[in-house]
PDB file of C-alpha atoms and ligand atoms in Angstrom:
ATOM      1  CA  UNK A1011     -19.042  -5.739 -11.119  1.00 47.00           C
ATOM      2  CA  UNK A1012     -22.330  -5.013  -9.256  1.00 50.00           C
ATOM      3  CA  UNK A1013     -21.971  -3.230  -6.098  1.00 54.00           C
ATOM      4  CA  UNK A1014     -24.187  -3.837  -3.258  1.00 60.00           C
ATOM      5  CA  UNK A1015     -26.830  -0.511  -1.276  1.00 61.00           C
ATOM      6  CA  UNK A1016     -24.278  -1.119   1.420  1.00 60.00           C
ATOM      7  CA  UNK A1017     -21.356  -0.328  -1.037  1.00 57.00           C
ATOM      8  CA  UNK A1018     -23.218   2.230  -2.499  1.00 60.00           C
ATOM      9  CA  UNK A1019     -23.739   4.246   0.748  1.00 59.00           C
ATOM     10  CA  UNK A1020     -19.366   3.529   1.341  1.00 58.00           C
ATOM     11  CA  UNK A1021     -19.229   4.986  -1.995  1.00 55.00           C
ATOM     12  CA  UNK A1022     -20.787   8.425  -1.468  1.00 63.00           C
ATOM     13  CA  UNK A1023     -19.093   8.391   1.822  1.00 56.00           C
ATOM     14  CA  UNK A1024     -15.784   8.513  -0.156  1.00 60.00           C
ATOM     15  CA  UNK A1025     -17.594  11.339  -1.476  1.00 58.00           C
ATOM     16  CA  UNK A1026     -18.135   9.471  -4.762  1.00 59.00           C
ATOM     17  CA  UNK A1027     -21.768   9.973  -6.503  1.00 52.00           C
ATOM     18  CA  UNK A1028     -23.678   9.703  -8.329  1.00 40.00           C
ATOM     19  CA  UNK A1029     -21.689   5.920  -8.904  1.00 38.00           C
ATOM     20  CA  UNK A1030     -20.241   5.399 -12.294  1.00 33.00           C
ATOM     21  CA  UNK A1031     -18.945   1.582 -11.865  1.00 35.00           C
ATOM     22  CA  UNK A1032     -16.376   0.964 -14.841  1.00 33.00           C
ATOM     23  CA  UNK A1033     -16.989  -2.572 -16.024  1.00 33.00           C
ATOM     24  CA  UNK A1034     -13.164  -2.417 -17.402  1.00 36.00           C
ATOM     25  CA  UNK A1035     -10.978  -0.641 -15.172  1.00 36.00           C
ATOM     26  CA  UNK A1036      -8.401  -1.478 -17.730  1.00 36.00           C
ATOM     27  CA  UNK A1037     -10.190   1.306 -20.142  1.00 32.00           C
ATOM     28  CA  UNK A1038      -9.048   3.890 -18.087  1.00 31.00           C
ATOM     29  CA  UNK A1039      -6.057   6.129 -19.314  1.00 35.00           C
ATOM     30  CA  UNK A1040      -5.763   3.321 -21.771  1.00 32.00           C
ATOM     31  CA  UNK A1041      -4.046   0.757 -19.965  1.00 34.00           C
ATOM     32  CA  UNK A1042      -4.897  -2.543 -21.854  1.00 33.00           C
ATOM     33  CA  UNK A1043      -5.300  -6.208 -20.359  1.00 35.00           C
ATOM     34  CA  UNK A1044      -1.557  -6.313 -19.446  1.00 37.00           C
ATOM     35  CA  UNK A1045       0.198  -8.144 -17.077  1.00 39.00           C
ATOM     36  CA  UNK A1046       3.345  -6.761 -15.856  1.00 38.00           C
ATOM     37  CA  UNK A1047       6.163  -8.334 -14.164  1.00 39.00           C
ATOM     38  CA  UNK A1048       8.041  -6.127 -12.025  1.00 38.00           C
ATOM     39  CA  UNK A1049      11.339  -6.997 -11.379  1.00 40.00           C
ATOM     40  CA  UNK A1050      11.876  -9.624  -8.329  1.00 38.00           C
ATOM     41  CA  UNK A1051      12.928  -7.246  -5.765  1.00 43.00           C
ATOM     42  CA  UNK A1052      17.007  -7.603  -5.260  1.00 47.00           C
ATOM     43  CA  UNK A1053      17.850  -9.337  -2.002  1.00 45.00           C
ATOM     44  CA  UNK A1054      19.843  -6.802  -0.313  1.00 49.00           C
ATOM     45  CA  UNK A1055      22.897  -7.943   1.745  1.00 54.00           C
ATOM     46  CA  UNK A1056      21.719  -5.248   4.525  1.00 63.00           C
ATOM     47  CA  UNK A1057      18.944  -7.615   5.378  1.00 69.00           C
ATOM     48  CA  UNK A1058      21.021 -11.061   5.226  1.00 67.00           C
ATOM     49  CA  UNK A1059      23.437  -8.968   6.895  1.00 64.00           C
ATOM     50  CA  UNK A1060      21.616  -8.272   9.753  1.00 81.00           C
ATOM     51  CA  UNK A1061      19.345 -11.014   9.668  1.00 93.00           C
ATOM     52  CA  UNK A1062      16.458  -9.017   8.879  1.00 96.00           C
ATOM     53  CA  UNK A1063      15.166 -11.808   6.077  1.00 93.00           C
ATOM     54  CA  UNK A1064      15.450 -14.787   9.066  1.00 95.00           C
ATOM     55  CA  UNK A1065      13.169 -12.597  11.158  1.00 97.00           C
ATOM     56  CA  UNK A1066       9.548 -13.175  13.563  1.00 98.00           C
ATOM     57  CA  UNK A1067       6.815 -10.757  13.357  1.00 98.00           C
ATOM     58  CA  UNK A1068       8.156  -9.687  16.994  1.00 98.00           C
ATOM     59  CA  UNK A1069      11.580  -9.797  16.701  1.00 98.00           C
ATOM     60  CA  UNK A1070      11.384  -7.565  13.154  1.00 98.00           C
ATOM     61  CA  UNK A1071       8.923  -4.769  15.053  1.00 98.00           C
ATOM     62  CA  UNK A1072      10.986  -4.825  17.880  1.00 98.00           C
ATOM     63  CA  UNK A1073      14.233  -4.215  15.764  1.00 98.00           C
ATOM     64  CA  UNK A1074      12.136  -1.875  13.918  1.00 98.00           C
ATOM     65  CA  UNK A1075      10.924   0.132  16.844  1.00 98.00           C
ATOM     66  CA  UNK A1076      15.150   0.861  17.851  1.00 97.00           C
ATOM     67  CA  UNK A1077      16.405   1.078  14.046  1.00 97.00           C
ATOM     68  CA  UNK A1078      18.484   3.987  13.530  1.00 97.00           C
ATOM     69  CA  UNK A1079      20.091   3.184  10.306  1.00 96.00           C
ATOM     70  CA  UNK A1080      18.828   6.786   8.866  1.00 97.00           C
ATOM     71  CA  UNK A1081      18.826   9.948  10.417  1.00 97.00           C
ATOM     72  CA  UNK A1082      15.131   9.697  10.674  1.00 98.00           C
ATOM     73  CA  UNK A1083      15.568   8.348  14.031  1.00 98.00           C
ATOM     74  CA  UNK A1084      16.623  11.536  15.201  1.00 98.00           C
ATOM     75  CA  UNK A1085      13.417  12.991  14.232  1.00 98.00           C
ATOM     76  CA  UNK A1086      10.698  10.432  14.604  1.00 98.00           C
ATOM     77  CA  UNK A1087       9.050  10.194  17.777  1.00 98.00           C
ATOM     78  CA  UNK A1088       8.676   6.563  17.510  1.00 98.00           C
ATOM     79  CA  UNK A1089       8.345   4.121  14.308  1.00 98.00           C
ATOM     80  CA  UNK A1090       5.068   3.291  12.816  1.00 98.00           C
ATOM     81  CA  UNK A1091       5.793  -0.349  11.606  1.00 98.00           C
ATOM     82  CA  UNK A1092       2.617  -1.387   9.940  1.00 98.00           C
ATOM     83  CA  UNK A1093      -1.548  -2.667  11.488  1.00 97.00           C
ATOM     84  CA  UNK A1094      -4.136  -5.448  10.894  1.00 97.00           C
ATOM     85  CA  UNK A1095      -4.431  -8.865  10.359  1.00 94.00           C
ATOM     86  CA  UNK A1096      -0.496 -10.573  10.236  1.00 95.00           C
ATOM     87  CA  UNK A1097      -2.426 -13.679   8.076  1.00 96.00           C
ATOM     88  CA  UNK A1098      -4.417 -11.132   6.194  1.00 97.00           C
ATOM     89  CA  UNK A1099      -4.726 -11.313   2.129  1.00 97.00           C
ATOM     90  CA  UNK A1100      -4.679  -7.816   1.577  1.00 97.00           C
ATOM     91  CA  UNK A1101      -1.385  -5.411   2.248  1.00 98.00           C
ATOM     92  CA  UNK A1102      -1.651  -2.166   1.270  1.00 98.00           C
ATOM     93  CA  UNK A1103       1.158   0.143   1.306  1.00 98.00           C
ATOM     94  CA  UNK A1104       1.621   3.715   1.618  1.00 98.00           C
ATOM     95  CA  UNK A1105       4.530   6.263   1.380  1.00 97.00           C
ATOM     96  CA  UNK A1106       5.872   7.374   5.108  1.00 98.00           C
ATOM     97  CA  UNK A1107       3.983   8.325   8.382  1.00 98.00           C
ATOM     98  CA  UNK A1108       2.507  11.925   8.730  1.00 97.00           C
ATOM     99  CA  UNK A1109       2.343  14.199  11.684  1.00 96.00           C
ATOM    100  CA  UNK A1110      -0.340  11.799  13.625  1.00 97.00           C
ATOM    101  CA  UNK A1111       1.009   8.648  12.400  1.00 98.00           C
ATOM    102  CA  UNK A1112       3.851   9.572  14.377  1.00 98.00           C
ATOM    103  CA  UNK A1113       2.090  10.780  17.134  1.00 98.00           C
ATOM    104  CA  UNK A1114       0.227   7.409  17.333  1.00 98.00           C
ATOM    105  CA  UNK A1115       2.051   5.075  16.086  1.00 98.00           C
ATOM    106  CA  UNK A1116      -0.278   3.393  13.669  1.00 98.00           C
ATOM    107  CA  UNK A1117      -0.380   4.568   9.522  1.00 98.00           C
ATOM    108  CA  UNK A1118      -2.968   5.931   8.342  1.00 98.00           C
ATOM    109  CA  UNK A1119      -4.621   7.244  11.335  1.00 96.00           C
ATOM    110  CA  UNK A1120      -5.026  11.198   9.919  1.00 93.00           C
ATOM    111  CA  UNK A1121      -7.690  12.654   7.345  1.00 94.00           C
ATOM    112  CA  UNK A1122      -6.185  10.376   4.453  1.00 95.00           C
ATOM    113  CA  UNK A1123      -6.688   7.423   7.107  1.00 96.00           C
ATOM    114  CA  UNK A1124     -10.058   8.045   7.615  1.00 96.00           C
ATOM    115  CA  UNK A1125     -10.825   8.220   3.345  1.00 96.00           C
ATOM    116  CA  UNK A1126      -8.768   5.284   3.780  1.00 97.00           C
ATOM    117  CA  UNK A1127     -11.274   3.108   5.884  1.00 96.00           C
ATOM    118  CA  UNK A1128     -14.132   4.355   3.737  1.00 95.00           C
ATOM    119  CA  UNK A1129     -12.485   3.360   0.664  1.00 94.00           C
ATOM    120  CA  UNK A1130     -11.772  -0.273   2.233  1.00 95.00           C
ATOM    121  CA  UNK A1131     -15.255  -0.307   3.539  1.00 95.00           C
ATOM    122  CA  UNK A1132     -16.425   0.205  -0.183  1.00 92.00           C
ATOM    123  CA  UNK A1133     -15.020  -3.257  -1.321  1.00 92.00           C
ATOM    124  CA  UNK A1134     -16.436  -4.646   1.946  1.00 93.00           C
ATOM    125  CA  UNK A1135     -13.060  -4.683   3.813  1.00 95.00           C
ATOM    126  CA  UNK A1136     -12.358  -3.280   7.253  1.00 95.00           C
ATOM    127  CA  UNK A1137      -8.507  -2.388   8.558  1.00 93.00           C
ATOM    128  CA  UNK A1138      -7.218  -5.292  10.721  1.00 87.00           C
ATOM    129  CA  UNK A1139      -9.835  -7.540   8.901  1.00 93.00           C
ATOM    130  CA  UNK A1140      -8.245  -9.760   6.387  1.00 95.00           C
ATOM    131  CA  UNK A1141      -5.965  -6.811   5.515  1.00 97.00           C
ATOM    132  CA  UNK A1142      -2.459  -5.548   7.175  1.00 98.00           C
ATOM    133  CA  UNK A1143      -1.685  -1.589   6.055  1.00 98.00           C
ATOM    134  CA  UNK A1144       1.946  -0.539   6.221  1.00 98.00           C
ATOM    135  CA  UNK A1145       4.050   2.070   4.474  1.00 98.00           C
ATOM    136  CA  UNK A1146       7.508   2.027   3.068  1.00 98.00           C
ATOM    137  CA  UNK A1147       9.246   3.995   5.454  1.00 98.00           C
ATOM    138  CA  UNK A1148       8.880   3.192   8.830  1.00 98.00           C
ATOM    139  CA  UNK A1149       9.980   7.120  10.064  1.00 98.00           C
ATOM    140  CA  UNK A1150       8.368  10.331   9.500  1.00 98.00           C
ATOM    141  CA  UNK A1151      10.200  12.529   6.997  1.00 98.00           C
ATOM    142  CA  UNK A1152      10.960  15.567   8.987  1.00 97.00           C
ATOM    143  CA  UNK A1153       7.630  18.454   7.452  1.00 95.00           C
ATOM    144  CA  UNK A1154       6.157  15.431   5.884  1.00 91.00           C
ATOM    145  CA  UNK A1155       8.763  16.120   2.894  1.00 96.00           C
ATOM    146  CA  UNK A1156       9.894  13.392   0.184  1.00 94.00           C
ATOM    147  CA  UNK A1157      11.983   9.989   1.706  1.00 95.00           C
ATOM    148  CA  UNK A1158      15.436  10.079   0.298  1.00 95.00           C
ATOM    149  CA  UNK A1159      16.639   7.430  -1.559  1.00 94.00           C
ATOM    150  CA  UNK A1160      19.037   6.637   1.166  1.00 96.00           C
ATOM    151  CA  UNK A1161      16.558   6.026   3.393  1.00 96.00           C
ATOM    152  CA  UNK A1162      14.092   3.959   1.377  1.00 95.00           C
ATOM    153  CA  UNK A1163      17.137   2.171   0.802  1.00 94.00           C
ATOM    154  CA  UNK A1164      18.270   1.583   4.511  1.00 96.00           C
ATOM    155  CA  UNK A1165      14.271   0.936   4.935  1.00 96.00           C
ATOM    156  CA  UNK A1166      13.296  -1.098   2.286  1.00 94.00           C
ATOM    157  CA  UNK A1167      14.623  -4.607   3.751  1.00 95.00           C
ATOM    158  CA  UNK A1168      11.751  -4.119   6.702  1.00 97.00           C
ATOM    159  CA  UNK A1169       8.827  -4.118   4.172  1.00 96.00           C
ATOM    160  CA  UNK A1170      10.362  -6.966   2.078  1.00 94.00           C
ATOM    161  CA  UNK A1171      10.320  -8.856   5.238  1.00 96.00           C
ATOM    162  CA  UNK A1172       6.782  -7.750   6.202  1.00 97.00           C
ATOM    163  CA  UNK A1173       5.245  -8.860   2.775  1.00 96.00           C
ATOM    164  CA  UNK A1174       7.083 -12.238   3.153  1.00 95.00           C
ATOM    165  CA  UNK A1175       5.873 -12.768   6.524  1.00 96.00           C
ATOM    166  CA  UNK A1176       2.569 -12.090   5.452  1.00 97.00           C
ATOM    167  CA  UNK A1177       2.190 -13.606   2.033  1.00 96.00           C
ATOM    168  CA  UNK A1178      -0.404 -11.616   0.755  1.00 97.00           C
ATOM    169  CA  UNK A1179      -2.805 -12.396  -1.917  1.00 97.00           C
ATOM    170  CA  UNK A1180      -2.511  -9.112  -3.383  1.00 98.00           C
ATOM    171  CA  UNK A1181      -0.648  -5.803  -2.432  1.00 98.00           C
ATOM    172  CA  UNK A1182      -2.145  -2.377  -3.344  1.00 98.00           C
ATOM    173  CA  UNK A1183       0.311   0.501  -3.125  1.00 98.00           C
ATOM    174  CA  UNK A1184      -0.865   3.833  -3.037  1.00 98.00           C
ATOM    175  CA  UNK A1185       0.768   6.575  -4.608  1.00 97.00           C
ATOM    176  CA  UNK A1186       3.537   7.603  -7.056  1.00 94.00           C
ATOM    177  CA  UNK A1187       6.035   6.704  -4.397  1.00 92.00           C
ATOM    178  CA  UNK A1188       5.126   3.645  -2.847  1.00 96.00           C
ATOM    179  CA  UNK A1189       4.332   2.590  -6.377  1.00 97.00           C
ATOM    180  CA  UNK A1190       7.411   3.698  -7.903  1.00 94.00           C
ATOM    181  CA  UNK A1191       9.585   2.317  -4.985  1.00 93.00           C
ATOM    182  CA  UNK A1192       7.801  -1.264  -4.702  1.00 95.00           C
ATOM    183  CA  UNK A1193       7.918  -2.084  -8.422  1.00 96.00           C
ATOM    184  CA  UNK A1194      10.931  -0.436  -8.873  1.00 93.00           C
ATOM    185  CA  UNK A1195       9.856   1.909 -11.816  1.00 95.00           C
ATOM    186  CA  UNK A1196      10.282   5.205 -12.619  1.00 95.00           C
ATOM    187  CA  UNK A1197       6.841   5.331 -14.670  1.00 97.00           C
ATOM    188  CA  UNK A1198       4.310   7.759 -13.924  1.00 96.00           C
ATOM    189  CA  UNK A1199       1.078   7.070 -11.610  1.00 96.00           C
ATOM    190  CA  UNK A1200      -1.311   7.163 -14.886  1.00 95.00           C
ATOM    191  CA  UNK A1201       0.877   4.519 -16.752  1.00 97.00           C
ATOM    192  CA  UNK A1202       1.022   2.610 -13.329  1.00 98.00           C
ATOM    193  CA  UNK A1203      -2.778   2.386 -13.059  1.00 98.00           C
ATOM    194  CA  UNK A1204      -5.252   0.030 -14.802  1.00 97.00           C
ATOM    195  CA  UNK A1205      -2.701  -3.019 -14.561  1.00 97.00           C
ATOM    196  CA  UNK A1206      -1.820  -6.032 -12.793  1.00 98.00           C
ATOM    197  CA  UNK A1207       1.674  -5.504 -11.718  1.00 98.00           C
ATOM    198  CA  UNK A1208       3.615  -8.595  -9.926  1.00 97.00           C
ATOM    199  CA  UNK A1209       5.890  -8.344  -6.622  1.00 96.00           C
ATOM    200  CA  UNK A1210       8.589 -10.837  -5.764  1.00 92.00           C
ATOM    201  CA  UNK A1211       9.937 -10.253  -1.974  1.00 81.00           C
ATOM    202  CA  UNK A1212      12.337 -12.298  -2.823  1.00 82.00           C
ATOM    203  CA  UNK A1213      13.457 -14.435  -6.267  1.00 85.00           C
ATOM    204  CA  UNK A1214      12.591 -17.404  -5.247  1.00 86.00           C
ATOM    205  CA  UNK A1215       8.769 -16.726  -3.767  1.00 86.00           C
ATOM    206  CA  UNK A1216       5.835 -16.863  -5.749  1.00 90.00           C
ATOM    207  CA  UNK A1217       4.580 -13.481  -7.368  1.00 95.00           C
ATOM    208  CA  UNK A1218       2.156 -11.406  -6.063  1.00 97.00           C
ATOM    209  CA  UNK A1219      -0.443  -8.989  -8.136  1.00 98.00           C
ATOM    210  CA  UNK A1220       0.089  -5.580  -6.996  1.00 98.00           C
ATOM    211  CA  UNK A1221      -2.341  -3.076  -8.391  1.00 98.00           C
ATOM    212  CA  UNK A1222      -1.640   1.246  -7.590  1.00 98.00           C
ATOM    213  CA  UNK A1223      -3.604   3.437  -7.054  1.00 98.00           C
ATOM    214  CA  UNK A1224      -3.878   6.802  -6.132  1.00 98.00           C
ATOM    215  CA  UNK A1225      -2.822   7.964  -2.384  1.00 97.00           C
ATOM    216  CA  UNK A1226      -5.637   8.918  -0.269  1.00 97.00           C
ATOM    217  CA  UNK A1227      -3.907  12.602   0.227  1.00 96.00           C
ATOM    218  CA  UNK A1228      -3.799  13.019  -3.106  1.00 97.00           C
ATOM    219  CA  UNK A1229      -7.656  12.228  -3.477  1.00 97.00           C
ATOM    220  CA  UNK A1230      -8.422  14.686  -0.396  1.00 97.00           C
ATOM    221  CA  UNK A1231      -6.546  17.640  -2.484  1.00 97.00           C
ATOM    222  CA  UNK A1232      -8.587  16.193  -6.131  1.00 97.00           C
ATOM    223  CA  UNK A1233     -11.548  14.828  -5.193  1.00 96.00           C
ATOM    224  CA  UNK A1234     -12.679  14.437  -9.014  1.00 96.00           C
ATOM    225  CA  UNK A1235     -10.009  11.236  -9.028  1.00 96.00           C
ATOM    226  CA  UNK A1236     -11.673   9.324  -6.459  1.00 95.00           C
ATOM    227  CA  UNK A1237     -13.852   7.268  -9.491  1.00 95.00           C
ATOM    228  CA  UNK A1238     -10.826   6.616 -10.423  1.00 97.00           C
ATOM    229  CA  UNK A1239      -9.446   5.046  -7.083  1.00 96.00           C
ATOM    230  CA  UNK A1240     -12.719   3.964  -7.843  1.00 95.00           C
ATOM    231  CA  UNK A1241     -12.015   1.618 -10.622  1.00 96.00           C
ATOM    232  CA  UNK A1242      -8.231   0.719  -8.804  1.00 97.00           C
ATOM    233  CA  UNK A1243     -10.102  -0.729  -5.734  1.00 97.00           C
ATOM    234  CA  UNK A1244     -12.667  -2.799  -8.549  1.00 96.00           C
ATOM    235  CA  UNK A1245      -9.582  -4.218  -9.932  1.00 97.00           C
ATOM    236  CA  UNK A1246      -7.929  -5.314  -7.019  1.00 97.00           C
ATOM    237  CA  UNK A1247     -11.242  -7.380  -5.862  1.00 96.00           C
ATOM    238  CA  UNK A1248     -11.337  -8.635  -9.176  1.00 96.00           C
ATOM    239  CA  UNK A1249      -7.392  -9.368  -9.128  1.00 97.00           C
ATOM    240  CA  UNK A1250      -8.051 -10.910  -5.956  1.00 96.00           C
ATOM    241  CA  UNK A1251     -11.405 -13.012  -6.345  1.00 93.00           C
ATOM    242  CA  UNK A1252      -9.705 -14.235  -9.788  1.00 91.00           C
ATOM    243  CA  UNK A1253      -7.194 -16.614  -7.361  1.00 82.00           C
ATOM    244  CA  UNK A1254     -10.006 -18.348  -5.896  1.00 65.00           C
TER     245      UNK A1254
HETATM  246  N1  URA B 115       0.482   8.862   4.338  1.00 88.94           N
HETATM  247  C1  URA B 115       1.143   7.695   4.171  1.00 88.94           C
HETATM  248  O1  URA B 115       1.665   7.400   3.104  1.00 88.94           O
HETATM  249  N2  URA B 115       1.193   6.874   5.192  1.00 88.94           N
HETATM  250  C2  URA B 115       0.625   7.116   6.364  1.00 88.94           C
HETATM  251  O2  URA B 115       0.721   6.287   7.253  1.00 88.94           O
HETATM  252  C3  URA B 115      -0.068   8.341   6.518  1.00 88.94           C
HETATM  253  C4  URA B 115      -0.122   9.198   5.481  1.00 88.94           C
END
């Protein structure tokens, strides 16, 4: 893939140069031309239940916004459901809110954030522009530590019904966690990468490439991965322009 001056100057703003494009992602950490089907995601009666899977874009914030099925609520100082473009191609999904995430309101919004834009910027995307950003749990974890599985599970029926609402084109989930939960895997982030991984909300929709990649936290503390991310973010746009 040739990368434009433009993309080049995004580039060493992630604080990658000089720019070593990859012209088969796939190479890396020898991940091979695979396609992976992850299992459909399981329905979960919480969200028929409750009605979570009938839900609006509105009606599923605002129910968001008061959920206190965990004891995150007790925490939180308010819910950081998701941002961008509702009709937008691109979801990418991240682990929990941080400290200003939860001060805000809006993922993404603290030093990772701000790699985060650059790194969009780099593949000529732009948050709220043809791309929605959300993360699996919708409550900080109290010192930023690990989610519990109880409270991915009590969380998990919001983000199914975000990426059916939206019907992305292709979901990029960043980090061992959001990776791990989403495809429902226990594989490590190195066997993750370099694949085209496929998401089902539910059985019966169509499947949609997911490709992981590294969380933007991760690349602050190891800078020497971000070719890597590198190489994620050149498969995704290839994923992606490969539908068209
Ligand atoms: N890390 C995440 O995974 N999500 C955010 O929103 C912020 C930091």
């Amino acid at each position: 893939m040739s990368i434009s001056a433009e993309q080049r100057a995004r580039l060493q703003a992630m604080g990658i140069g000089p720019v070593w494009v990859l012209r088969h992602a796939q190479a890396e950490e020898g991940g091979a031309d695979e396609i992976a089907a992850a299992p459909a995601a399981e329905k979960t009666s919480a969200a028929a239940a409750s009605g979570i899977d009938q839900m609006d874009w509105d009606t599923l914030e605002q129910t968001v916004s008061s959920c206190t099925a965990c004891g995150l609520c007790k925490t939180r100082t308010q819910t950081v459901f998701g941002v961008g473009d509702q009709h937008a191609d691109w979801l990418l999904i991240g682990e929990a809110p941080g400290a200003e995430e939860d001060a805000r309101g809006e993922p993404f919004v603290g030093q990772a954030g701000r790699l985060l834009d650059n790194m969009l910027k780099a593949v000529g995307l732009a948050r709220g522009q043809n791309v929605y950003i959300a993360n699996v749990l919708k409550c900080r974890p109290p010192n930023n530590r690990n989610p519990e599985p109880s409270e991915v599970a009590q969380c998990a029926p919001y983000l199914q019904r975000q990426v059916a609402l939206l019907q992305p084109k292709l979901i990029v989930v960043m980090g061992r966690f959001a990776a791990q939960t989403l495809l429902n895997s226990d594989a490590s982030i190195a066997n993750l990468r370099g694949k085209v991984h496929h998401y089902r909300a539910h059985p019966e929709d169509s499947a949609i490439p997911v490709i992981v990649t590294y969380h933007p936290a991760y690349l602050l503390r190891t800078p020497t991965d971000k070719a890597k991310s590198w190489a994620d973010l050149c498969l995704a746009q290839s994923t992606f322009q490969q539908q068209h």
